[in-house]
Amino acid sequence: MLQTEAYARAVFASHYPTYDDDEIEAKVAARLERQKLLSRRPLRDISFVLEMIVLTRPIGGRRVMKAQLHHLAEVARLRHVRIQLMDPYREDHAALDGPFVLLETDKRQQLAYIEGQGGSFFLTEHPELGNLFGQYGVTRAQAYTPERTLETIEKMAEEL
């Protein structure tokens, strides 16, 4: 949801086994389509905690990464979006098990989406779901503030 078109294309172009051009274009289009959630009305509060390494690995090259950082900063400035970076010098944090997405429907149903090397799945049942919401709260507390994150992203973009 936070990737530019060029960055997403570079990610999919490096996939193994190799995607053909049509697969890459379809995946990039799907990823860009999800970005509409950032401007959907009514606005939804959206938050992200990112590992700093995703901003230091120059996927797609220097130009692509610089544009990606500028895009992230632009999204981070939206009032309803909070982006936080995990301090790269922390020895541990609550989300070391890997990425997950927490969702809440219009009817206030909570669920989680987990995607990994072996596939993806939704969680809808407690206690696992409740544990992930708790885990996310701790992770946010361990990360940089949104303000410090924005400053860090802007500085990284300037230095590229």
mmCIF file of C-alpha atoms in Angstrom:
data_model
loop_
_atom_site.group_PDB
_atom_site.id
_atom_site.type_symbol
_atom_site.label_atom_id
_atom_site.label_comp_id
_atom_site.label_asym_id
_atom_site.label_seq_id
_atom_site.Cartn_x
_atom_site.Cartn_y
_atom_site.Cartn_z
ATOM 1 C CA MET A 1 0.000 0.000 0.000
ATOM 2 C CA LEU A 2 2.983 2.311 0.417
ATOM 3 C CA GLN A 3 4.989 1.421 -2.683
ATOM 4 C CA THR A 4 5.451 3.516 -5.799
ATOM 5 C CA GLU A 5 4.814 1.860 -9.132
ATOM 6 C CA ALA A 6 8.530 1.656 -9.975
ATOM 7 C CA TYR A 7 9.408 0.213 -6.560
ATOM 8 C CA ALA A 8 6.643 -2.410 -6.756
ATOM 9 C CA ARG A 9 7.753 -3.352 -10.263
ATOM 10 C CA ALA A 10 11.349 -3.798 -9.048
ATOM 11 C CA VAL A 11 10.146 -6.011 -6.187
ATOM 12 C CA PHE A 12 8.108 -8.250 -8.509
ATOM 13 C CA ALA A 13 10.850 -8.329 -11.165
ATOM 14 C CA SER A 14 13.215 -9.901 -8.629
ATOM 15 C CA HIS A 15 10.777 -12.648 -7.578
ATOM 16 C CA TYR A 16 11.758 -16.287 -7.743
ATOM 17 C CA PRO A 17 10.442 -18.172 -9.605
ATOM 18 C CA THR A 18 10.449 -15.427 -12.204
ATOM 19 C CA TYR A 19 7.154 -13.765 -13.125
ATOM 20 C CA ASP A 20 6.517 -13.048 -16.785
ATOM 21 C CA ASP A 21 5.812 -9.452 -17.845
ATOM 22 C CA ASP A 22 2.019 -9.876 -17.764
ATOM 23 C CA GLU A 23 2.155 -11.286 -14.228
ATOM 24 C CA ILE A 24 4.349 -8.410 -13.077
ATOM 25 C CA GLU A 25 1.988 -5.831 -14.583
ATOM 26 C CA ALA A 26 -1.061 -7.496 -13.012
ATOM 27 C CA LYS A 27 0.607 -7.606 -9.594
ATOM 28 C CA VAL A 28 1.760 -3.985 -9.840
ATOM 29 C CA ALA A 29 -1.754 -2.898 -10.854
ATOM 30 C CA ALA A 30 -3.279 -4.793 -7.914
ATOM 31 C CA ARG A 31 -0.791 -3.233 -5.491
ATOM 32 C CA LEU A 32 -1.500 0.269 -6.809
ATOM 33 C CA GLU A 33 -5.253 -0.373 -6.627
ATOM 34 C CA ARG A 34 -4.931 -1.000 -2.873
ATOM 35 C CA GLN A 35 -3.553 2.509 -2.457
ATOM 36 C CA LYS A 36 -7.052 3.839 -3.047
ATOM 37 C CA LEU A 37 -7.704 2.868 0.575
ATOM 38 C CA LEU A 38 -5.551 5.848 1.567
ATOM 39 C CA SER A 39 -8.040 8.303 0.062
ATOM 40 C CA ARG A 40 -11.319 6.396 0.396
ATOM 41 C CA ARG A 41 -14.135 8.404 1.976
ATOM 42 C CA PRO A 42 -14.869 8.485 4.771
ATOM 43 C CA LEU A 43 -11.198 8.569 5.680
ATOM 44 C CA ARG A 44 -10.026 5.663 7.800
ATOM 45 C CA ASP A 45 -7.261 5.831 10.372
ATOM 46 C CA ILE A 46 -4.392 3.768 8.996
ATOM 47 C CA SER A 47 -1.088 3.001 10.674
ATOM 48 C CA PHE A 48 2.069 1.163 9.717
ATOM 49 C CA VAL A 49 5.217 0.101 11.533
ATOM 50 C CA LEU A 50 8.089 -0.555 9.147
ATOM 51 C CA GLU A 51 11.500 -2.033 9.700
ATOM 52 C CA MET A 52 14.160 0.551 8.806
ATOM 53 C CA ILE A 53 15.915 -1.963 6.499
ATOM 54 C CA VAL A 54 13.101 -1.633 3.958
ATOM 55 C CA LEU A 55 14.183 1.989 3.511
ATOM 56 C CA THR A 56 17.908 1.324 3.275
ATOM 57 C CA ARG A 57 17.938 -1.501 0.725
ATOM 58 C CA PRO A 58 18.072 0.316 -2.667
ATOM 59 C CA ILE A 59 15.499 -1.841 -4.443
ATOM 60 C CA GLY A 60 15.238 -0.680 -8.046
ATOM 61 C CA GLY A 61 18.320 1.513 -7.742
ATOM 62 C CA ARG A 62 19.027 4.909 -6.253
ATOM 63 C CA ARG A 63 16.481 6.877 -8.323
ATOM 64 C CA VAL A 64 13.645 4.444 -7.583
ATOM 65 C CA MET A 65 14.501 4.380 -3.874
ATOM 66 C CA LYS A 66 14.660 8.175 -3.643
ATOM 67 C CA ALA A 67 11.197 8.438 -5.240
ATOM 68 C CA GLN A 68 9.961 5.738 -2.852
ATOM 69 C CA LEU A 69 11.206 7.718 0.156
ATOM 70 C CA HIS A 70 9.561 10.916 -1.111
ATOM 71 C CA HIS A 71 6.314 9.002 -1.612
ATOM 72 C CA LEU A 72 6.489 7.572 1.912
ATOM 73 C CA ALA A 73 7.036 11.047 3.343
ATOM 74 C CA GLU A 74 4.048 12.347 1.380
ATOM 75 C CA VAL A 75 1.820 9.571 2.728
ATOM 76 C CA ALA A 76 3.181 10.076 6.252
ATOM 77 C CA ARG A 77 2.036 13.711 6.116
ATOM 78 C CA LEU A 78 -1.605 12.679 5.670
ATOM 79 C CA ARG A 79 -3.551 13.418 8.871
ATOM 80 C CA HIS A 80 -5.217 10.007 8.975
ATOM 81 C CA VAL A 81 -2.050 7.975 8.326
ATOM 82 C CA ARG A 82 0.633 7.167 10.862
ATOM 83 C CA ILE A 83 3.883 5.611 9.735
ATOM 84 C CA GLN A 84 6.437 4.561 12.319
ATOM 85 C CA LEU A 85 9.888 3.128 11.826
ATOM 86 C CA MET A 86 11.348 0.537 14.123
ATOM 87 C CA ASP A 87 14.642 1.702 15.581
ATOM 88 C CA PRO A 88 17.283 -0.300 13.674
ATOM 89 C CA TYR A 89 19.414 -0.554 16.811
ATOM 90 C CA ARG A 90 16.733 -2.230 18.944
ATOM 91 C CA GLU A 91 17.895 -5.693 19.868
ATOM 92 C CA ASP A 92 14.334 -7.009 19.908
ATOM 93 C CA HIS A 93 10.733 -5.954 19.410
ATOM 94 C CA ALA A 94 7.288 -7.497 19.605
ATOM 95 C CA ALA A 95 6.894 -8.143 15.856
ATOM 96 C CA LEU A 96 9.984 -10.202 15.149
ATOM 97 C CA ASP A 97 7.759 -13.111 14.067
ATOM 98 C CA GLY A 98 7.073 -11.273 10.808
ATOM 99 C CA PRO A 99 4.596 -8.964 9.130
ATOM 100 C CA PHE A 100 0.850 -8.952 9.610
ATOM 101 C CA VAL A 101 -2.073 -6.702 8.726
ATOM 102 C CA LEU A 102 -4.827 -5.871 11.197
ATOM 103 C CA LEU A 103 -8.231 -4.917 9.837
ATOM 104 C CA GLU A 104 -11.536 -3.751 11.225
ATOM 105 C CA THR A 105 -14.679 -3.905 9.086
ATOM 106 C CA ASP A 106 -17.471 -1.314 8.991
ATOM 107 C CA LYS A 107 -19.350 -3.627 11.357
ATOM 108 C CA ARG A 108 -16.387 -3.489 13.795
ATOM 109 C CA GLN A 109 -15.335 -7.091 13.129
ATOM 110 C CA GLN A 110 -11.614 -7.458 13.675
ATOM 111 C CA LEU A 111 -9.421 -9.768 11.639
ATOM 112 C CA ALA A 112 -5.795 -10.222 10.737
ATOM 113 C CA TYR A 113 -4.108 -11.103 7.464
ATOM 114 C CA ILE A 114 -0.777 -12.891 7.591
ATOM 115 C CA GLU A 115 1.355 -13.426 4.513
ATOM 116 C CA GLY A 116 4.626 -15.285 4.379
ATOM 117 C CA GLN A 117 6.854 -17.493 2.288
ATOM 118 C CA GLY A 118 4.469 -20.431 2.552
ATOM 119 C CA GLY A 119 1.248 -18.595 1.712
ATOM 120 C CA SER A 120 -1.295 -16.340 3.346
ATOM 121 C CA PHE A 121 -4.330 -16.632 5.585
ATOM 122 C CA PHE A 122 -6.843 -14.677 7.680
ATOM 123 C CA LEU A 123 -7.281 -14.967 11.434
ATOM 124 C CA THR A 124 -10.742 -14.298 12.813
ATOM 125 C CA GLU A 125 -10.701 -16.098 16.150
ATOM 126 C CA HIS A 126 -9.455 -15.208 19.603
ATOM 127 C CA PRO A 127 -7.021 -15.624 21.339
ATOM 128 C CA GLU A 128 -4.656 -15.455 18.344
ATOM 129 C CA LEU A 129 -6.404 -12.385 16.932
ATOM 130 C CA GLY A 130 -6.396 -10.607 20.286
ATOM 131 C CA ASN A 131 -2.740 -11.435 20.728
ATOM 132 C CA LEU A 132 -1.900 -9.812 17.371
ATOM 133 C CA PHE A 133 -3.760 -6.618 18.289
ATOM 134 C CA GLY A 134 -1.826 -6.554 21.579
ATOM 135 C CA GLN A 135 1.404 -7.284 19.754
ATOM 136 C CA TYR A 136 0.791 -4.358 17.412
ATOM 137 C CA GLY A 137 0.213 -2.015 20.343
ATOM 138 C CA VAL A 138 3.523 -3.009 21.902
ATOM 139 C CA THR A 139 5.289 -2.743 18.524
ATOM 140 C CA ARG A 140 4.016 0.812 18.028
ATOM 141 C CA ALA A 141 5.215 1.747 21.505
ATOM 142 C CA GLN A 142 8.681 0.374 20.677
ATOM 143 C CA ALA A 143 8.977 2.242 17.352
ATOM 144 C CA TYR A 144 9.912 5.835 16.545
ATOM 145 C CA THR A 145 7.107 8.368 16.831
ATOM 146 C CA PRO A 146 5.377 9.323 13.564
ATOM 147 C CA GLU A 147 7.079 12.731 13.739
ATOM 148 C CA ARG A 148 10.558 11.265 14.183
ATOM 149 C CA THR A 149 9.785 8.770 11.429
ATOM 150 C CA LEU A 150 8.882 11.539 8.970
ATOM 151 C CA GLU A 151 12.080 13.421 9.832
ATOM 152 C CA THR A 152 14.112 10.227 9.330
ATOM 153 C CA ILE A 153 12.503 9.458 5.962
ATOM 154 C CA GLU A 154 13.052 13.025 4.723
ATOM 155 C CA LYS A 155 16.692 12.926 5.818
ATOM 156 C CA MET A 156 17.226 9.567 4.088
ATOM 157 C CA ALA A 157 15.741 10.964 0.860
ATOM 158 C CA GLU A 158 18.017 14.023 1.009
ATOM 159 C CA GLU A 159 21.071 11.832 1.479
ATOM 160 C CA LEU A 160 20.346 9.675 -1.588
#
